[in-house]
Amino acid sequence: MRTLVVFTEEMSAKVMLESLLPRLLPAIHILCVAFEGKQDLEKQLPIKLKGWRTPDTAFVILRDQDSGNCHDVKSNLQSICDAATKAEVLIRIACRELESWYFGDLAAVGEGLEIDGLSALQAKARYRTPDNIIQPSNELKKITKNRYQKVSGSRVIGKYLSLDNVRSRSFQNFITGVRRMMMSARDCASASKKS
């Protein structure tokens, strides 16, 4: 069975993806691994990639952009991966933070946190382009009156996030990239079986 390993910089992304990815890829074995921040991710990543022995594994790295330049962050991660492995690695950056993705689907936030009427905020100009919100984690705590907590909130919101959400471009890039990577791997495997 094909395995997808997702490396995240923090536990909140891990628990959200553990709820979301099985809906996206029901026939794939998924393993999410959280690190203790960006520096730990970058330090441990080459060790994890070099030491991985399970065949037929694809890797995804998800990291927040925070205040960094998205292209620089991705380029740095790509250099680390290129030096460590020849395996397939997809790198995706959440612009600005993981919580930007939640602002792309406030109905899911409302459902996960059991807050009525939250989806009505989606029409506000400041939330229409969630990837542009400067500190989305702080903003999310504010609009949920502190009911959103990073790990527990991410766990329940991930169950409801729409896979078709197009408001957050970085979320859509993540979904599209993972789908494409796993579909091309499946197509390659089918072709090799036929030859």
PDB file of C-alpha atoms in Angstrom:
ATOM      1  CA  MET A   1       0.000   0.000   0.000  1.00  0.00           C
ATOM      2  CA  ARG A   2       1.231   3.502  -0.855  1.00  0.00           C
ATOM      3  CA  THR A   3       2.234   5.607   2.165  1.00  0.00           C
ATOM      4  CA  LEU A   4       2.068   9.363   2.515  1.00  0.00           C
ATOM      5  CA  VAL A   5       4.197  10.884   5.270  1.00  0.00           C
ATOM      6  CA  VAL A   6       3.468  14.495   6.183  1.00  0.00           C
ATOM      7  CA  PHE A   7       5.991  16.466   8.211  1.00  0.00           C
ATOM      8  CA  THR A   8       4.571  19.509  10.010  1.00  0.00           C
ATOM      9  CA  GLU A   9       6.236  22.159  12.146  1.00  0.00           C
ATOM     10  CA  GLU A  10       3.712  21.826  14.981  1.00  0.00           C
ATOM     11  CA  MET A  11       1.116  19.593  16.569  1.00  0.00           C
ATOM     12  CA  SER A  12      -1.870  21.715  15.473  1.00  0.00           C
ATOM     13  CA  ALA A  13      -1.141  21.046  11.788  1.00  0.00           C
ATOM     14  CA  LYS A  14      -0.628  17.341  12.484  1.00  0.00           C
ATOM     15  CA  VAL A  15      -3.987  16.852  14.211  1.00  0.00           C
ATOM     16  CA  MET A  16      -5.836  18.897  11.582  1.00  0.00           C
ATOM     17  CA  LEU A  17      -4.323  16.841   8.761  1.00  0.00           C
ATOM     18  CA  GLU A  18      -5.122  13.570  10.542  1.00  0.00           C
ATOM     19  CA  SER A  19      -8.791  14.594  10.253  1.00  0.00           C
ATOM     20  CA  LEU A  20      -8.603  16.062   6.759  1.00  0.00           C
ATOM     21  CA  LEU A  21      -6.331  13.774   4.722  1.00  0.00           C
ATOM     22  CA  PRO A  22      -8.285  10.501   5.120  1.00  0.00           C
ATOM     23  CA  ARG A  23     -11.208  12.277   3.445  1.00  0.00           C
ATOM     24  CA  LEU A  24      -8.955  13.395   0.595  1.00  0.00           C
ATOM     25  CA  LEU A  25      -7.070  10.088   0.184  1.00  0.00           C
ATOM     26  CA  PRO A  26      -9.211   7.261   1.598  1.00  0.00           C
ATOM     27  CA  ALA A  27      -7.114   4.446   0.100  1.00  0.00           C
ATOM     28  CA  ILE A  28      -3.705   5.765   1.204  1.00  0.00           C
ATOM     29  CA  HIS A  29      -1.859   4.981   4.436  1.00  0.00           C
ATOM     30  CA  ILE A  30      -1.177   8.396   6.021  1.00  0.00           C
ATOM     31  CA  LEU A  31       1.337   9.175   8.729  1.00  0.00           C
ATOM     32  CA  CYS A  32       1.653  12.719  10.095  1.00  0.00           C
ATOM     33  CA  VAL A  33       4.769  13.672  12.064  1.00  0.00           C
ATOM     34  CA  ALA A  34       4.911  16.905  14.080  1.00  0.00           C
ATOM     35  CA  PHE A  35       8.085  18.716  15.022  1.00  0.00           C
ATOM     36  CA  GLU A  36       8.605  21.308  17.739  1.00  0.00           C
ATOM     37  CA  GLY A  37       8.685  24.396  15.539  1.00  0.00           C
ATOM     38  CA  LYS A  38      10.365  25.503  12.325  1.00  0.00           C
ATOM     39  CA  GLN A  39      13.939  25.131  13.558  1.00  0.00           C
ATOM     40  CA  ASP A  40      13.332  21.594  14.815  1.00  0.00           C
ATOM     41  CA  LEU A  41      11.675  20.702  11.500  1.00  0.00           C
ATOM     42  CA  GLU A  42      14.642  21.963   9.491  1.00  0.00           C
ATOM     43  CA  LYS A  43      17.158  20.272  11.804  1.00  0.00           C
ATOM     44  CA  GLN A  44      15.413  16.875  11.967  1.00  0.00           C
ATOM     45  CA  LEU A  45      14.157  16.730   8.369  1.00  0.00           C
ATOM     46  CA  PRO A  46      17.372  15.395   6.768  1.00  0.00           C
ATOM     47  CA  ILE A  47      17.655  12.722   9.463  1.00  0.00           C
ATOM     48  CA  LYS A  48      14.059  11.571   8.940  1.00  0.00           C
ATOM     49  CA  LEU A  49      14.332  11.572   5.149  1.00  0.00           C
ATOM     50  CA  LYS A  50      17.667   9.731   5.037  1.00  0.00           C
ATOM     51  CA  GLY A  51      16.524   7.157   7.571  1.00  0.00           C
ATOM     52  CA  TRP A  52      13.133   6.363   6.023  1.00  0.00           C
ATOM     53  CA  ARG A  53      13.046   2.750   4.852  1.00  0.00           C
ATOM     54  CA  THR A  54       9.403   2.047   4.002  1.00  0.00           C
ATOM     55  CA  PRO A  55       9.134   1.493   0.233  1.00  0.00           C
ATOM     56  CA  ASP A  56       6.572   3.306  -1.916  1.00  0.00           C
ATOM     57  CA  THR A  57       6.474   6.382   0.341  1.00  0.00           C
ATOM     58  CA  ALA A  58       5.837   9.978  -0.715  1.00  0.00           C
ATOM     59  CA  PHE A  59       6.571  12.925   1.548  1.00  0.00           C
ATOM     60  CA  VAL A  60       4.858  16.259   2.141  1.00  0.00           C
ATOM     61  CA  ILE A  61       6.270  19.082   4.203  1.00  0.00           C
ATOM     62  CA  LEU A  62       3.856  21.695   5.545  1.00  0.00           C
ATOM     63  CA  ARG A  63       5.246  24.808   7.162  1.00  0.00           C
ATOM     64  CA  ASP A  64       3.838  28.229   8.041  1.00  0.00           C
ATOM     65  CA  GLN A  65       5.129  31.237   6.149  1.00  0.00           C
ATOM     66  CA  ASP A  66       4.848  33.502   9.202  1.00  0.00           C
ATOM     67  CA  SER A  67       6.759  36.698   8.390  1.00  0.00           C
ATOM     68  CA  GLY A  68       9.219  35.034   5.979  1.00  0.00           C
ATOM     69  CA  ASN A  69       9.297  35.257   2.214  1.00  0.00           C
ATOM     70  CA  CYS A  70       7.302  32.291   0.892  1.00  0.00           C
ATOM     71  CA  HIS A  71       9.717  31.568  -1.965  1.00  0.00           C
ATOM     72  CA  ASP A  72      12.766  31.734   0.329  1.00  0.00           C
ATOM     73  CA  VAL A  73      11.147  29.410   2.879  1.00  0.00           C
ATOM     74  CA  LYS A  74      10.239  26.890   0.187  1.00  0.00           C
ATOM     75  CA  SER A  75      13.651  27.132  -1.484  1.00  0.00           C
ATOM     76  CA  ASN A  76      15.428  26.490   1.824  1.00  0.00           C
ATOM     77  CA  LEU A  77      13.279  23.418   2.519  1.00  0.00           C
ATOM     78  CA  GLN A  78      13.824  22.170  -1.037  1.00  0.00           C
ATOM     79  CA  SER A  79      17.611  22.411  -0.578  1.00  0.00           C
ATOM     80  CA  ILE A  80      17.395  20.384   2.630  1.00  0.00           C
ATOM     81  CA  CYS A  81      15.294  17.711   0.905  1.00  0.00           C
ATOM     82  CA  ASP A  82      17.495  17.537  -2.203  1.00  0.00           C
ATOM     83  CA  ALA A  83      20.562  16.934  -0.032  1.00  0.00           C
ATOM     84  CA  ALA A  84      18.823  14.235   2.017  1.00  0.00           C
ATOM     85  CA  THR A  85      16.799  12.095  -0.382  1.00  0.00           C
ATOM     86  CA  LYS A  86      15.855  11.247  -3.927  1.00  0.00           C
ATOM     87  CA  ALA A  87      12.323  10.417  -2.798  1.00  0.00           C
ATOM     88  CA  GLU A  88       9.316  12.383  -3.933  1.00  0.00           C
ATOM     89  CA  VAL A  89       8.827  15.420  -1.650  1.00  0.00           C
ATOM     90  CA  LEU A  90       6.085  18.020  -1.963  1.00  0.00           C
ATOM     91  CA  ILE A  91       6.648  21.262  -0.049  1.00  0.00           C
ATOM     92  CA  ARG A  92       3.705  23.478   0.807  1.00  0.00           C
ATOM     93  CA  ILE A  93       3.667  26.731   2.744  1.00  0.00           C
ATOM     94  CA  ALA A  94       0.606  27.913   4.662  1.00  0.00           C
ATOM     95  CA  CYS A  95       0.325  31.657   4.026  1.00  0.00           C
ATOM     96  CA  ARG A  96       0.666  33.212   6.744  1.00  0.00           C
ATOM     97  CA  GLU A  97      -0.279  30.569   9.260  1.00  0.00           C
ATOM     98  CA  LEU A  98      -2.327  27.391   9.316  1.00  0.00           C
ATOM     99  CA  GLU A  99      -5.247  29.410  10.703  1.00  0.00           C
ATOM    100  CA  SER A 100      -5.490  31.260   7.377  1.00  0.00           C
ATOM    101  CA  TRP A 101      -6.902  28.026   5.999  1.00  0.00           C
ATOM    102  CA  TYR A 102      -9.607  28.098   8.668  1.00  0.00           C
ATOM    103  CA  PHE A 103     -10.587  31.629   7.663  1.00  0.00           C
ATOM    104  CA  GLY A 104     -11.204  30.228   4.199  1.00  0.00           C
ATOM    105  CA  ASP A 105     -13.989  28.074   5.652  1.00  0.00           C
ATOM    106  CA  LEU A 106     -15.557  29.781   8.668  1.00  0.00           C
ATOM    107  CA  ALA A 107     -18.542  27.415   8.401  1.00  0.00           C
ATOM    108  CA  ALA A 108     -16.153  24.557   9.317  1.00  0.00           C
ATOM    109  CA  VAL A 109     -14.772  26.603  12.218  1.00  0.00           C
ATOM    110  CA  GLY A 110     -18.292  27.272  13.469  1.00  0.00           C
ATOM    111  CA  GLU A 111     -19.267  23.630  13.158  1.00  0.00           C
ATOM    112  CA  GLY A 112     -16.090  22.310  14.774  1.00  0.00           C
ATOM    113  CA  LEU A 113     -16.177  24.754  17.679  1.00  0.00           C
ATOM    114  CA  GLU A 114     -19.991  24.696  17.908  1.00  0.00           C
ATOM    115  CA  ILE A 115     -20.383  28.451  17.388  1.00  0.00           C
ATOM    116  CA  ASP A 116     -23.553  29.597  15.627  1.00  0.00           C
ATOM    117  CA  GLY A 117     -23.381  32.350  13.022  1.00  0.00           C
ATOM    118  CA  LEU A 118     -19.627  32.340  12.505  1.00  0.00           C
ATOM    119  CA  SER A 119     -19.969  31.626   8.782  1.00  0.00           C
ATOM    120  CA  ALA A 120     -21.728  34.990   8.328  1.00  0.00           C
ATOM    121  CA  LEU A 121     -18.345  36.662   8.919  1.00  0.00           C
ATOM    122  CA  GLN A 122     -17.063  35.085   5.686  1.00  0.00           C
ATOM    123  CA  ALA A 123     -18.645  37.955   3.734  1.00  0.00           C
ATOM    124  CA  LYS A 124     -16.615  40.608   5.603  1.00  0.00           C
ATOM    125  CA  ALA A 125     -13.970  42.222   3.413  1.00  0.00           C
ATOM    126  CA  ARG A 126     -11.151  41.476   5.880  1.00  0.00           C
ATOM    127  CA  TYR A 127     -11.843  37.708   5.690  1.00  0.00           C
ATOM    128  CA  ARG A 128     -12.428  37.341   1.944  1.00  0.00           C
ATOM    129  CA  THR A 129      -8.740  36.767   1.215  1.00  0.00           C
ATOM    130  CA  PRO A 130      -7.622  34.710   4.218  1.00  0.00           C
ATOM    131  CA  ASP A 131      -3.991  34.333   3.111  1.00  0.00           C
ATOM    132  CA  ASN A 132      -3.582  38.109   3.580  1.00  0.00           C
ATOM    133  CA  ILE A 133      -4.611  38.157   7.251  1.00  0.00           C
ATOM    134  CA  ILE A 134      -1.466  39.163   9.152  1.00  0.00           C
ATOM    135  CA  GLN A 135      -1.923  37.174  12.395  1.00  0.00           C
ATOM    136  CA  PRO A 136      -4.745  34.732  11.674  1.00  0.00           C
ATOM    137  CA  SER A 137      -4.258  32.704  14.878  1.00  0.00           C
ATOM    138  CA  ASN A 138      -4.822  35.814  17.014  1.00  0.00           C
ATOM    139  CA  GLU A 139      -7.738  36.910  14.856  1.00  0.00           C
ATOM    140  CA  LEU A 140      -9.339  33.463  15.123  1.00  0.00           C
ATOM    141  CA  LYS A 141      -9.088  33.517  18.910  1.00  0.00           C
ATOM    142  CA  LYS A 142     -10.703  36.955  18.860  1.00  0.00           C
ATOM    143  CA  ILE A 143     -13.709  36.058  16.704  1.00  0.00           C
ATOM    144  CA  THR A 144     -14.295  32.810  18.617  1.00  0.00           C
ATOM    145  CA  LYS A 145     -13.980  34.558  21.988  1.00  0.00           C
ATOM    146  CA  ASN A 146     -10.973  32.365  22.856  1.00  0.00           C
ATOM    147  CA  ARG A 147     -12.788  29.101  22.149  1.00  0.00           C
ATOM    148  CA  TYR A 148     -10.228  28.359  19.461  1.00  0.00           C
ATOM    149  CA  GLN A 149      -7.159  26.697  20.951  1.00  0.00           C
ATOM    150  CA  LYS A 150      -4.449  25.634  18.523  1.00  0.00           C
ATOM    151  CA  VAL A 151      -4.386  21.852  19.009  1.00  0.00           C
ATOM    152  CA  SER A 152      -7.915  21.033  20.183  1.00  0.00           C
ATOM    153  CA  GLY A 153      -9.420  23.551  17.742  1.00  0.00           C
ATOM    154  CA  SER A 154      -7.421  22.243  14.804  1.00  0.00           C
ATOM    155  CA  ARG A 155      -8.444  18.673  15.590  1.00  0.00           C
ATOM    156  CA  VAL A 156     -12.178  19.439  15.411  1.00  0.00           C
ATOM    157  CA  ILE A 157     -12.009  21.969  12.562  1.00  0.00           C
ATOM    158  CA  GLY A 158     -10.114  19.503  10.341  1.00  0.00           C
ATOM    159  CA  LYS A 159     -13.119  17.183  10.367  1.00  0.00           C
ATOM    160  CA  TYR A 160     -15.256  19.825   8.670  1.00  0.00           C
ATOM    161  CA  LEU A 161     -12.899  21.767   6.382  1.00  0.00           C
ATOM    162  CA  SER A 162     -14.215  21.663   2.846  1.00  0.00           C
ATOM    163  CA  LEU A 163     -11.750  20.068   0.439  1.00  0.00           C
ATOM    164  CA  ASP A 164     -13.173  22.390  -2.226  1.00  0.00           C
ATOM    165  CA  ASN A 165     -12.449  25.600  -0.300  1.00  0.00           C
ATOM    166  CA  VAL A 166     -10.912  28.072  -2.760  1.00  0.00           C
ATOM    167  CA  ARG A 167     -10.812  31.169  -0.541  1.00  0.00           C
ATOM    168  CA  SER A 168      -7.365  30.296   0.816  1.00  0.00           C
ATOM    169  CA  ARG A 169      -5.073  29.886  -2.160  1.00  0.00           C
ATOM    170  CA  SER A 170      -2.379  28.189  -0.060  1.00  0.00           C
ATOM    171  CA  PHE A 171      -4.947  25.639   1.193  1.00  0.00           C
ATOM    172  CA  GLN A 172      -6.058  24.928  -2.353  1.00  0.00           C
ATOM    173  CA  ASN A 173      -2.419  24.594  -3.473  1.00  0.00           C
ATOM    174  CA  PHE A 174      -1.878  22.063  -0.687  1.00  0.00           C
ATOM    175  CA  ILE A 175      -4.967  20.001  -1.610  1.00  0.00           C
ATOM    176  CA  THR A 176      -4.234  20.122  -5.349  1.00  0.00           C
ATOM    177  CA  GLY A 177      -0.553  19.261  -4.872  1.00  0.00           C
ATOM    178  CA  VAL A 178      -1.203  16.292  -2.591  1.00  0.00           C
ATOM    179  CA  ARG A 179      -3.964  14.983  -4.859  1.00  0.00           C
ATOM    180  CA  ARG A 180      -1.795  15.325  -7.960  1.00  0.00           C
ATOM    181  CA  MET A 181       1.225  13.697  -6.315  1.00  0.00           C
ATOM    182  CA  MET A 182      -0.733  10.680  -5.102  1.00  0.00           C
ATOM    183  CA  MET A 183      -2.667  10.296  -8.374  1.00  0.00           C
ATOM    184  CA  SER A 184       0.523  10.393 -10.480  1.00  0.00           C
ATOM    185  CA  ALA A 185       2.100   7.808  -8.171  1.00  0.00           C
ATOM    186  CA  ARG A 186      -0.974   5.587  -8.559  1.00  0.00           C
ATOM    187  CA  ASP A 187      -0.903   5.988 -12.342  1.00  0.00           C
ATOM    188  CA  CYS A 188       2.824   5.084 -12.424  1.00  0.00           C
ATOM    189  CA  ALA A 189       2.193   2.005 -10.292  1.00  0.00           C
ATOM    190  CA  SER A 190      -0.659   0.889 -12.589  1.00  0.00           C
ATOM    191  CA  ALA A 191       1.480   1.387 -15.677  1.00  0.00           C
ATOM    192  CA  SER A 192       4.369  -0.651 -14.256  1.00  0.00           C
ATOM    193  CA  LYS A 193       2.004  -3.515 -13.374  1.00  0.00           C
ATOM    194  CA  LYS A 194       0.737  -3.608 -16.976  1.00  0.00           C
ATOM    195  CA  SER A 195       4.231  -3.737 -18.525  1.00  0.00           C
TER     196      SER A 195
END
